[in-house]
GROMACS .gro file of C-alpha atoms in nm:
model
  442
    1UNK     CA    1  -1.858  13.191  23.780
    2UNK     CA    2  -1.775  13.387  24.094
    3UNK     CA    3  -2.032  13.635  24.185
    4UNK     CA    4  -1.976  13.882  24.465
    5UNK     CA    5  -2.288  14.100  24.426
    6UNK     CA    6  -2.476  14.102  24.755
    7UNK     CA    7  -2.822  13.924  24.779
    8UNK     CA    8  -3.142  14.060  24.852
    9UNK     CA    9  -3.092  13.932  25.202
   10UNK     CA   10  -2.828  14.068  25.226
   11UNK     CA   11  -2.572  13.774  25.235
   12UNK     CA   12  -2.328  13.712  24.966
   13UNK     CA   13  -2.370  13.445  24.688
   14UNK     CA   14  -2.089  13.194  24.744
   15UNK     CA   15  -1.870  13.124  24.423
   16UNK     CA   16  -2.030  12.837  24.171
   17UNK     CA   17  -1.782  12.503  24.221
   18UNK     CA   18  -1.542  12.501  23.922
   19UNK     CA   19  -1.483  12.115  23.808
   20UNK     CA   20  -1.130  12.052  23.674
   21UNK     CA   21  -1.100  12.045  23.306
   22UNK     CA   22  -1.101  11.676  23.156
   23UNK     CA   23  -0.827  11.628  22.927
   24UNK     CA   24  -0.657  11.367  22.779
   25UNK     CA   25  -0.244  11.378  22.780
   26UNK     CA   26  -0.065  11.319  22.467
   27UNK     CA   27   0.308  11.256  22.539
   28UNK     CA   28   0.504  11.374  22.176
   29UNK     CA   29   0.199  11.422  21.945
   30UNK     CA   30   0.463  11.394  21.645
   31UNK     CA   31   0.452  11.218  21.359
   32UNK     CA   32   0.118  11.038  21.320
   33UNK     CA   33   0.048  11.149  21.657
   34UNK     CA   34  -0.086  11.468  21.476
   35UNK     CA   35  -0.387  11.301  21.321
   36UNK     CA   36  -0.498  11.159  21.675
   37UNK     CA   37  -0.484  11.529  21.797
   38UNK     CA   38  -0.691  11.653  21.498
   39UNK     CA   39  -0.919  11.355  21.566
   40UNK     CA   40  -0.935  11.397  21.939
   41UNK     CA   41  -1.049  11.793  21.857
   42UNK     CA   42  -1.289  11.690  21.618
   43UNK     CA   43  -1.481  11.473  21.903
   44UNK     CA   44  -1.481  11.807  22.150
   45UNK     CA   45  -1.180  11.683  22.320
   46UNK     CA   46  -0.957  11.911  22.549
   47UNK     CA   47  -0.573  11.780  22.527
   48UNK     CA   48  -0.263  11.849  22.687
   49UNK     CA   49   0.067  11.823  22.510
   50UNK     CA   50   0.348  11.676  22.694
   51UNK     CA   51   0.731  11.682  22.558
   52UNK     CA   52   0.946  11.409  22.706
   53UNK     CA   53   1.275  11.529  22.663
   54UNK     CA   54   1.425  11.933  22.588
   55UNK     CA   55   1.634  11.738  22.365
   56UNK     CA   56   1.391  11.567  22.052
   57UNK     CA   57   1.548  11.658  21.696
   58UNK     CA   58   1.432  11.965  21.594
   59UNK     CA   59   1.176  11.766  21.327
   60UNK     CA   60   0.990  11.633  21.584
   61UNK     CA   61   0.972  12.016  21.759
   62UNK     CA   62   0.890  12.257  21.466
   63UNK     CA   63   0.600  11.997  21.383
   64UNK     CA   64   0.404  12.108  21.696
   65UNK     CA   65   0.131  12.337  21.705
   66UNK     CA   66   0.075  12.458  22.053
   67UNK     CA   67  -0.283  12.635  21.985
   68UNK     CA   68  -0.443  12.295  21.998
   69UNK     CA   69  -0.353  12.226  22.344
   70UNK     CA   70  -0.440  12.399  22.630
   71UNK     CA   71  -0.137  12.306  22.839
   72UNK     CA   72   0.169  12.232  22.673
   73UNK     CA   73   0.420  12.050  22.905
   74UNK     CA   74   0.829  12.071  22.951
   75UNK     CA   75   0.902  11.743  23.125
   76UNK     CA   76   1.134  11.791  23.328
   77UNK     CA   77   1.097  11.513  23.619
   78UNK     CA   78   0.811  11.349  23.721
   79UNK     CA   79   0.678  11.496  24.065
   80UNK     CA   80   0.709  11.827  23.822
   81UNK     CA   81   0.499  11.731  23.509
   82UNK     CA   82   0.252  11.533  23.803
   83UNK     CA   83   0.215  11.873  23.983
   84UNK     CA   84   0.142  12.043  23.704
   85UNK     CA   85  -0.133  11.794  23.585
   86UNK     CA   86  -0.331  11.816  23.932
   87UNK     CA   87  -0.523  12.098  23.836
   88UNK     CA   88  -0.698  11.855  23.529
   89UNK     CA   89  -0.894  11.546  23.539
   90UNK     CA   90  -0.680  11.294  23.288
   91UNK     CA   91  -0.897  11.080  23.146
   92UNK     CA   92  -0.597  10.902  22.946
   93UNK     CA   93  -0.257  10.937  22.876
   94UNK     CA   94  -0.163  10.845  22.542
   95UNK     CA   95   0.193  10.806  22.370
   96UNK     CA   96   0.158  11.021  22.076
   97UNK     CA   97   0.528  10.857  21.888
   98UNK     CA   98   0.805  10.691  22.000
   99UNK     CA   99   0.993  10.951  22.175
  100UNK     CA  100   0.679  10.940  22.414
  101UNK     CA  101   0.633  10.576  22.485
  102UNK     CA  102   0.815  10.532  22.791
  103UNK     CA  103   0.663  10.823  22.965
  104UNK     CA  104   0.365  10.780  22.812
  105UNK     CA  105   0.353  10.443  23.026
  106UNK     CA  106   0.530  10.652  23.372
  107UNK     CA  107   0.284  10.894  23.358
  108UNK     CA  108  -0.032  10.624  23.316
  109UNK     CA  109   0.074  10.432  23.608
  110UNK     CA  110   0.141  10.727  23.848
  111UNK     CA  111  -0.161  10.871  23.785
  112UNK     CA  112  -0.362  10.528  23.806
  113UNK     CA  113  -0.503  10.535  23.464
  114UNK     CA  114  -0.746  10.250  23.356
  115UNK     CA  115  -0.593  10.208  23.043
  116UNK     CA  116  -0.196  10.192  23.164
  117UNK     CA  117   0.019   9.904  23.048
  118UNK     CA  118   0.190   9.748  23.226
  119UNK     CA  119   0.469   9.893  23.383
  120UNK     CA  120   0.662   9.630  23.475
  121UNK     CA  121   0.737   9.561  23.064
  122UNK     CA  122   0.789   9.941  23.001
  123UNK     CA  123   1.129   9.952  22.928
  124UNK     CA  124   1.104   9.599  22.743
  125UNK     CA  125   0.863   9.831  22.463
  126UNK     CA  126   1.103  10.044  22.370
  127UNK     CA  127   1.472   9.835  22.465
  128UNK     CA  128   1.515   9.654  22.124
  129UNK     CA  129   1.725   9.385  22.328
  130UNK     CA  130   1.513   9.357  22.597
  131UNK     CA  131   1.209   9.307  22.374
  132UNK     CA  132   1.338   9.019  22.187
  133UNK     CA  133   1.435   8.870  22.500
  134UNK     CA  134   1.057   8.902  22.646
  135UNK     CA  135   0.932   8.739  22.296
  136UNK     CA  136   1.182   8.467  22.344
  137UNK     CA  137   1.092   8.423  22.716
  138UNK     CA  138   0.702   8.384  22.618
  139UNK     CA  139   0.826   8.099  22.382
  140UNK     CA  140   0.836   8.277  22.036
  141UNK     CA  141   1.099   8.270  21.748
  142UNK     CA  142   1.301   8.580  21.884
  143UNK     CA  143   1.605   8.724  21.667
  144UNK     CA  144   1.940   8.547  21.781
  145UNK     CA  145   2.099   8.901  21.935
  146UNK     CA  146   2.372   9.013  22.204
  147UNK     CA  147   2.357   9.386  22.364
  148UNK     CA  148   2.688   9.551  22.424
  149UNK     CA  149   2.827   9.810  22.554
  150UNK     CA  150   3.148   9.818  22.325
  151UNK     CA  151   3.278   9.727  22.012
  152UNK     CA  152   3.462   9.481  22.155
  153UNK     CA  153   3.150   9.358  22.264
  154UNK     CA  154   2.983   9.327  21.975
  155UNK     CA  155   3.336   9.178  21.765
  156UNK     CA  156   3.330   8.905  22.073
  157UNK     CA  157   3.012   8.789  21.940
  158UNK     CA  158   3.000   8.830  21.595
  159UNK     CA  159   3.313   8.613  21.597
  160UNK     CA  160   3.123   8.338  21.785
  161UNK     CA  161   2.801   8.325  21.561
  162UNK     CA  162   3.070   8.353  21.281
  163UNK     CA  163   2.784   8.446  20.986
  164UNK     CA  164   2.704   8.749  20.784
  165UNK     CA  165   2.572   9.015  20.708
  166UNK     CA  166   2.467   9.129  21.079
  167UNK     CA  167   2.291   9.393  21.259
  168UNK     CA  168   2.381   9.648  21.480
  169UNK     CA  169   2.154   9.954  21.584
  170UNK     CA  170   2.089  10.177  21.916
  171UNK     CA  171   1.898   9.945  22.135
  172UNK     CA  172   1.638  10.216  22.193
  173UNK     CA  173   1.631  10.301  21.805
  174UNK     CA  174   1.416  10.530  21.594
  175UNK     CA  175   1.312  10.426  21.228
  176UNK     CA  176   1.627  10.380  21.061
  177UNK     CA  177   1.829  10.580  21.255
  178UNK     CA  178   2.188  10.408  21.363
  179UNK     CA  179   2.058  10.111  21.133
  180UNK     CA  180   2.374   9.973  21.010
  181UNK     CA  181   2.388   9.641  20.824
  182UNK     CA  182   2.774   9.512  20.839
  183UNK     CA  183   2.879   9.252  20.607
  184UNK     CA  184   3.244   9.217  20.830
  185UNK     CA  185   3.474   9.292  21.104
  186UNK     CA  186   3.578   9.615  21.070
  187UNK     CA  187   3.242   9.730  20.935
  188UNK     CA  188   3.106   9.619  21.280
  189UNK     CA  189   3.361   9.818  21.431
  190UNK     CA  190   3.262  10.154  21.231
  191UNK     CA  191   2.888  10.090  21.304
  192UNK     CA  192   2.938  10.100  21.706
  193UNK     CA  193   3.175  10.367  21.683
  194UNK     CA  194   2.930  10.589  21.513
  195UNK     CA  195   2.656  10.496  21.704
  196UNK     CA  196   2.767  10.423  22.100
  197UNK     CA  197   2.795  10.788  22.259
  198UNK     CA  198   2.553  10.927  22.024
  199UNK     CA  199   2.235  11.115  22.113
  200UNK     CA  200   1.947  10.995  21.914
  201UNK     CA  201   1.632  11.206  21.764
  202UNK     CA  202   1.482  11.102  22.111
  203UNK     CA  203   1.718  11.315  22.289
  204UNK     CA  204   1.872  11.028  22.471
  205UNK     CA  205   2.267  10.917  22.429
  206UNK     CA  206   2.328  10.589  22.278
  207UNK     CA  207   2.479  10.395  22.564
  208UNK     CA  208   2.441  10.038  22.414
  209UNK     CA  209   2.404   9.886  22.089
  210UNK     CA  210   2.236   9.525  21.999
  211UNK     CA  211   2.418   9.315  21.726
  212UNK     CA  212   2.148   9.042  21.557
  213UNK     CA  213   2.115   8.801  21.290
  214UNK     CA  214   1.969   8.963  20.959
  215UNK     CA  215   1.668   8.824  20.888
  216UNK     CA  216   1.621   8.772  20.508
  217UNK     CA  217   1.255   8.763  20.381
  218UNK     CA  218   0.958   8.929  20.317
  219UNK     CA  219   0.936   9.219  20.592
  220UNK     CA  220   0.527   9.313  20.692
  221UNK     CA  221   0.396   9.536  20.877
  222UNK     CA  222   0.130   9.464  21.127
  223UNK     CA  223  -0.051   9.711  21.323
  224UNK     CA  224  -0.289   9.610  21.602
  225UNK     CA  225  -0.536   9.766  21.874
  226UNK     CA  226  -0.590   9.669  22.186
  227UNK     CA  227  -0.887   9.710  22.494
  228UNK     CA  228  -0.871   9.538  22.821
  229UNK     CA  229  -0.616   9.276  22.676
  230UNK     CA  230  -0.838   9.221  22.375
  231UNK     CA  231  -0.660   9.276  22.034
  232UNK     CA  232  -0.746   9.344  21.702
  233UNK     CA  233  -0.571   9.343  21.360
  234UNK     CA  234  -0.638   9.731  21.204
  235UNK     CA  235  -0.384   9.679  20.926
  236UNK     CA  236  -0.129   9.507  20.753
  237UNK     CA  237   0.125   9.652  20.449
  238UNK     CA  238   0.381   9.488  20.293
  239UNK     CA  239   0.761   9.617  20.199
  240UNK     CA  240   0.902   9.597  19.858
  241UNK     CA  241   1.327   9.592  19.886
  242UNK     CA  242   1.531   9.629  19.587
  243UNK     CA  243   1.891   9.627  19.537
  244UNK     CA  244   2.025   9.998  19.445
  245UNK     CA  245   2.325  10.207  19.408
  246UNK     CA  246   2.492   9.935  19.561
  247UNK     CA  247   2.235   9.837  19.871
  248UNK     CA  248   2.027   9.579  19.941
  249UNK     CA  249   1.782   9.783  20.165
  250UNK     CA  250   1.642  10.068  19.975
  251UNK     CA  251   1.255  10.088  20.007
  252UNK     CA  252   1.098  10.101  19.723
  253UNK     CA  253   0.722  10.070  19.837
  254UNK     CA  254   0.464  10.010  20.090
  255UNK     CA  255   0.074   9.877  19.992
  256UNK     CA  256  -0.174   9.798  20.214
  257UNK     CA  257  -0.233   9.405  20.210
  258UNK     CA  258  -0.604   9.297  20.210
  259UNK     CA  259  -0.754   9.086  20.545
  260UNK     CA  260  -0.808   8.731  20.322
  261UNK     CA  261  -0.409   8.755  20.233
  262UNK     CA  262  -0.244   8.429  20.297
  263UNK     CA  263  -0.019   8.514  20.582
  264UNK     CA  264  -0.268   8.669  20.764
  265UNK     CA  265  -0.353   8.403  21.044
  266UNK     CA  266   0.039   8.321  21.137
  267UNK     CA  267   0.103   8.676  21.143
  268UNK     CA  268  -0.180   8.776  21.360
  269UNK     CA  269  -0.156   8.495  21.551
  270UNK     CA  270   0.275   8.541  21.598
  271UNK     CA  271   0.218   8.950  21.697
  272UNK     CA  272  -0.115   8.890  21.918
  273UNK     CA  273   0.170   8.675  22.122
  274UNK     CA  274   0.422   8.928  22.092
  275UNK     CA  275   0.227   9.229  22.245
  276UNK     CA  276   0.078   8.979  22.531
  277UNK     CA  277   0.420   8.887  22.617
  278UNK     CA  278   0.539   9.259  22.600
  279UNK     CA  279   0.230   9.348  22.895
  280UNK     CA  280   0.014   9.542  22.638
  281UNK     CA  281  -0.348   9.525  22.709
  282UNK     CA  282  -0.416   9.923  22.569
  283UNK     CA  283  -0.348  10.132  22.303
  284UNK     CA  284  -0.206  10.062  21.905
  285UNK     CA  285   0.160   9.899  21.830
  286UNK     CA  286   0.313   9.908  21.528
  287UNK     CA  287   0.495   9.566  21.467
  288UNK     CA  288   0.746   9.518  21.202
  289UNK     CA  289   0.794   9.109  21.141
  290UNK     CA  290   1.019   8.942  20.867
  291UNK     CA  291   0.856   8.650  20.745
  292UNK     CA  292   1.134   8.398  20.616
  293UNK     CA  293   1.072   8.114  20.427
  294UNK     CA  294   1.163   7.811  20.634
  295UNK     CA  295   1.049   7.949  20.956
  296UNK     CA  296   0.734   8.184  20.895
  297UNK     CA  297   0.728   8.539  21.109
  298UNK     CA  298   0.998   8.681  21.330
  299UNK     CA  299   0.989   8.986  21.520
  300UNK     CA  300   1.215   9.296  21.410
  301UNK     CA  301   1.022   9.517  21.657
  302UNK     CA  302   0.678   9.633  21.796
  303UNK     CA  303   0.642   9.985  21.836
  304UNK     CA  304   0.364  10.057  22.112
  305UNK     CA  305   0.212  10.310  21.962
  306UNK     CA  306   0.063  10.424  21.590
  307UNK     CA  307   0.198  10.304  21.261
  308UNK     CA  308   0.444  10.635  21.229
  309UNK     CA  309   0.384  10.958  20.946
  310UNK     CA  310   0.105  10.889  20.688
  311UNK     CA  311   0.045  10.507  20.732
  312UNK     CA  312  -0.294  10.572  20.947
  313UNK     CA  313  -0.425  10.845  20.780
  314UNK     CA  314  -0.358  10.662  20.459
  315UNK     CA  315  -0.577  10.352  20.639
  316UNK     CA  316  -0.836  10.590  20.727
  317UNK     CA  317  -0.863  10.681  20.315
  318UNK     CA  318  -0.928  10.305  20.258
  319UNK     CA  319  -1.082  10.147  20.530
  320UNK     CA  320  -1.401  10.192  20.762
  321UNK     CA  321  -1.154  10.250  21.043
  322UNK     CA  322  -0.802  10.313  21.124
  323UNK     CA  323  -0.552  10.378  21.428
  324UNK     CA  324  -0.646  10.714  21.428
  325UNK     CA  325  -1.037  10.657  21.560
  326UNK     CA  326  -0.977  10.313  21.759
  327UNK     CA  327  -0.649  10.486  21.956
  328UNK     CA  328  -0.911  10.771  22.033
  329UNK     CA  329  -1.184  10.511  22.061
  330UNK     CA  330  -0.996  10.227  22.292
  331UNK     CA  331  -0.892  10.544  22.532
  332UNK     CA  332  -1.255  10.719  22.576
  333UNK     CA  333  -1.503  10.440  22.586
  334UNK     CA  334  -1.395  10.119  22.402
  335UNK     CA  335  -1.765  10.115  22.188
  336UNK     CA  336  -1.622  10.123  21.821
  337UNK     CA  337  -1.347   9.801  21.931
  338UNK     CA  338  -1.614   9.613  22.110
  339UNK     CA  339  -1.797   9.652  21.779
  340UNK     CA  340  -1.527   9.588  21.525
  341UNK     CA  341  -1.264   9.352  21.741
  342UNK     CA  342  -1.217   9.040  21.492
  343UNK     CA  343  -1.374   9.155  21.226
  344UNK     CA  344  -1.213   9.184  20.886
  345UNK     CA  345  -1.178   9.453  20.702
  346UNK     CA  346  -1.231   9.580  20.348
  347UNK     CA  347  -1.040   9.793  20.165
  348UNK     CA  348  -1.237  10.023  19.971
  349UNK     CA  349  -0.979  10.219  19.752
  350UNK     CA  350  -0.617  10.088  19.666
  351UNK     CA  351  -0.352  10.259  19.770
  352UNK     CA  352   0.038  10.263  19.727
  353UNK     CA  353   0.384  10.448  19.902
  354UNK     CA  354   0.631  10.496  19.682
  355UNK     CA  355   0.974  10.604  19.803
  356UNK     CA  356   1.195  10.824  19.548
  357UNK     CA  357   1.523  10.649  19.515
  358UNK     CA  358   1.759  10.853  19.351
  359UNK     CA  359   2.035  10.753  19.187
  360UNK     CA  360   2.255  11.028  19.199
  361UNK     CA  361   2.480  11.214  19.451
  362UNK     CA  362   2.559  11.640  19.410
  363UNK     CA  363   2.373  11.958  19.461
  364UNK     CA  364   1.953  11.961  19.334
  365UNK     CA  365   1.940  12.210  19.063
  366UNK     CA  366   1.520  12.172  19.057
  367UNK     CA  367   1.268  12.078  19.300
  368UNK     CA  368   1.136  11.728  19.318
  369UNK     CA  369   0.809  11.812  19.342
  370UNK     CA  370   0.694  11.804  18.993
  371UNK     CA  371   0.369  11.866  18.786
  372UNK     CA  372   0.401  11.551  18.597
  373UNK     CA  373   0.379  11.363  18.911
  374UNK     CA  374   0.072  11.567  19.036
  375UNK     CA  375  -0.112  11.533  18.746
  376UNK     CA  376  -0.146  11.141  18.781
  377UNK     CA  377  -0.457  10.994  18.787
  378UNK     CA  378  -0.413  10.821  19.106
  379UNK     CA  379  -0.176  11.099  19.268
  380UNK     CA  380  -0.276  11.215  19.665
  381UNK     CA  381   0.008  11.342  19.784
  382UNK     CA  382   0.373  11.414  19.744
  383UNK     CA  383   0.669  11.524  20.044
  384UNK     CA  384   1.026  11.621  19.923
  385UNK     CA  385   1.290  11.611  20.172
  386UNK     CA  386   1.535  11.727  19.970
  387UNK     CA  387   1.494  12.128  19.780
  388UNK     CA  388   1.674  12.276  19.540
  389UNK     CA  389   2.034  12.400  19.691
  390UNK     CA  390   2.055  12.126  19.942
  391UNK     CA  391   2.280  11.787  19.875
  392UNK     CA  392   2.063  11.451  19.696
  393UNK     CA  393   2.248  11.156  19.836
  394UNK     CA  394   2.227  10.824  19.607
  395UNK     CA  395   1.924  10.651  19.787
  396UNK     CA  396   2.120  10.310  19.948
  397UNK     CA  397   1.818  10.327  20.298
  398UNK     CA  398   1.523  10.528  20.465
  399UNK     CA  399   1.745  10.800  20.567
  400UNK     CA  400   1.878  10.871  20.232
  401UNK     CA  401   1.568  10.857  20.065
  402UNK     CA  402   1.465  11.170  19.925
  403UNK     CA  403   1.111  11.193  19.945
  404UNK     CA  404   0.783  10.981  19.880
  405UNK     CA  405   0.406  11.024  19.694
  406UNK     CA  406   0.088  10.839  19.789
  407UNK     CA  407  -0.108  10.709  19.518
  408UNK     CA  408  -0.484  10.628  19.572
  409UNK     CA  409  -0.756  10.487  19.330
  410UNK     CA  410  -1.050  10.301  19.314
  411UNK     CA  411  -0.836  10.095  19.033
  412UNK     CA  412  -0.535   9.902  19.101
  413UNK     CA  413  -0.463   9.925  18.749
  414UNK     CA  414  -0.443  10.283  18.679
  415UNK     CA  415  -0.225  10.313  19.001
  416UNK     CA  416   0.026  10.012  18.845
  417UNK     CA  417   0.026  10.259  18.531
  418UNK     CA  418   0.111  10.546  18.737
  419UNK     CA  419   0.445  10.399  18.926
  420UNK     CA  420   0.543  10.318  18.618
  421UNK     CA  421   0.523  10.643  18.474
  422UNK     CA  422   0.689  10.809  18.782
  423UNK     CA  423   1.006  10.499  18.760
  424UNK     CA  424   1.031  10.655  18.407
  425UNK     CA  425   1.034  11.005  18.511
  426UNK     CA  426   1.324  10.918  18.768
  427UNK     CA  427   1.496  10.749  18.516
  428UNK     CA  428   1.483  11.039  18.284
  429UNK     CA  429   1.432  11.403  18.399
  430UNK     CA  430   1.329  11.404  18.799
  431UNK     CA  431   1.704  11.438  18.958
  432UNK     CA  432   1.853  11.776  18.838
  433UNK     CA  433   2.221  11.820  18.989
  434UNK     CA  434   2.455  12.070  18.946
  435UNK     CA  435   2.790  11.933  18.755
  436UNK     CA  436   3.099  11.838  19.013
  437UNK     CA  437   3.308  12.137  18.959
  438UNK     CA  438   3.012  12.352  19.102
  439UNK     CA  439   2.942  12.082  19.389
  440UNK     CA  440   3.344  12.077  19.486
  441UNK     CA  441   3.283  12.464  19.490
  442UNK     CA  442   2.975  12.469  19.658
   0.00000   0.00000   0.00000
């Protein structure tokens, strides 16, 4: 501290050197991003919050806490958010979702981080076009796909590959958002017009759209680590898909697989190539990969940064480790990857996300969040994004899904008993809705 009290020779103390506060950046700490903060506190860590865009969807906003930062960050331009970080020593920056990722990687690189990717593949991590193309380029099944700019675009080649269903989506998608699977013509035509022009949850305006084959198979997810180009399988989960209310996409679960599972190798093996082509050598990804039966794994899309909402904290529940401490861990020192990097892992409890899929359409007379669902044995937790007053869609995808439990047990038996118990309570008395008159009146 300064002191300006005068000696007892007379002269005046001169003030104690102040070193710059060590923090680590955290571009969007959304979504799962929120357990890396909690982590990152936990460990005695000072961060910084930094918001890429004035423009993210109000559910990534209200889910920020600013007390647990001691900076938090408008981005505005670059030379801007640089300035302001001067006055810190950044030991790493670190995406904290996918709203983040590209600046995330900006930011690393301008300020000469050890751990930045690299930049050269930036845009390639977060263009759905352009990363298929940089997975075909290093020699790996890539989606057959066209980016346009127009429906016309996408109609031109849908007519030459002349097979459905297709897929068009924002080339710089989030989850399912402006996900549209087209089964013709003027389908395709309906999906670009609602999507092209639009500004995403990201803040950013849809400029182009990618139309791609629809890969039919078993989808997987596949999250990784990675240190100094060095990576490491943390998880893998598996989607169940059922037909309902008409669709072929609604998601009806998500388990964690174990390590000795039979796809394993291939799928480590296909994403290890994926990420190398796409210039990451830092940090988690999230990689979604259909496996189809002729041809083994194909790439939907890697996400460069932690499996999204619950999936890591869920991990950490079950397993010695998870994204949470290795992302922490790869950006601070690296000791807990050099120790675990190839290892397998067990899973110590079982655990299960199961997606409500409702299959009706008015106003919800009753909230969703029941005690018969609490009181299973294996229940953990339980989010309803629907309450009462508000409109239930019938649950055809992600979007319209209307909320989801965890289930977690040392048994996989008593947690098979317990979706079937909550099926039945759909089936019978979960989905309340007013009658039509009072929804046409509403």
């Amino acid at each position: 501290s300064t002191q300006s009290t005068w000696g007892h020779n007379n002269t005046i103390d001169m003030p104690a050197t102040v070193e710059p506060q060590a923090v680590l950046v955290i571009v969007d700490p959304f979504s799962s991003g929120r357990f890396l903060v909690d982590y990152a506190l936990e460990k005695g860590s000072k961060l910084v919050c930094v918001k890429s865009s004035l423009q993210l969807a109000p559910y990534f906003l209200n889910s920020l806490i600013p007390e647990k930062y001691v900076e938090v960050i408008d981005h505005v331009d670059m030379e801007t958010t640089i300035a302001t970080l001067a006055k810190y020593t950044v030991k790493a920056v670190i995406a904290g979702s996918e709203p983040g990722v590209e600046l995330a990687d900006q930011l690393a690189t301008e300020l000469e981080m050890p751990t930045a990717n690299a930049i050269e593949y930036s845009c390639a991590r977060r263009d759905k076009f352009k990363m298929n193309e940089r997975v075909r380029e290093h020699g790996l099944r890539a989606v057959r796909q066209c980016e346009c700019y127009t429906a016309d675009d996408a109609l031109t080649w849908v007519r030459s590959y002349n097979k459905y269903p297709v897929v068009v989506k924002p080339t710089c998608s989030l989850g399912t958002d402006g996900v549209f699977f087209c089964n013709n013509e003027a389908e395709v035509q309906a999906a670009c017009d609602k999507t092209l022009g639009k500004v995403n949850p990201a803040g950013q305006v849809n400029e182009r759209v990618v139309i791609q084959e629809y890969l039919c198979g078993q989808e997987w997810v596949v999250d990784t680590i990675s240190y100094n180009g060095r990576h490491h399988l943390t998880d893998m989960w598996k989607y169940v898909k059922e037909t309902h209310n008409g669709s072929k996409f609604v998601y009806m679960s998500t388990t964690p697989q174990p390590y000795d599972c039979l796809e394993r190798e291939k799928l480590q093996n296909y994403v290890f190539g994926c990420i190398t082509a796409l210039g990451i050598r830092y940090g988690p990804t999230h990689c979604e990969v259909m496996w189809l039966p002729d041809e083994g794994p194909v790439l939907v899309e890697v996400n460069s940064r932690m499996h999204g909402a619950l999936g890591p904290h869920i991990a950490s529940l079950t397993k010695d480790h998870s994204q949470i401490d290795l992302t922490y861990d790869v950006y601070t020192s690296g000791d807990i990857f050099q120790e675990v990097c190839g290892k397998p892992w067990n899973l110590n409890r079982k655990a299960m996300w199961l997606n409500f899929v409702s299959p009706k359409d008015g106003v919800l007379k009753s909230s969703l969040e029941i005690d018969q669902i609490r009181s299973l044995p294996s229940y953990h937790t339980m989010m309803a994004s629907v309450q009462p007053g508000q409109r239930l869609q019938k649950t055809v995808d992600l979007m319209s899904c209307p909320g989801f439990i965890i289930l977690i047990h040392d048994d996989a038996e008593v947690i098979a008993k317990d979706i079937k118990t909550f099926r039945q309570l759909e089936r019978t008395h979960l989905y309340n809705i007013e009658d039509d008159e009072s929804v046409l009146s509403a």
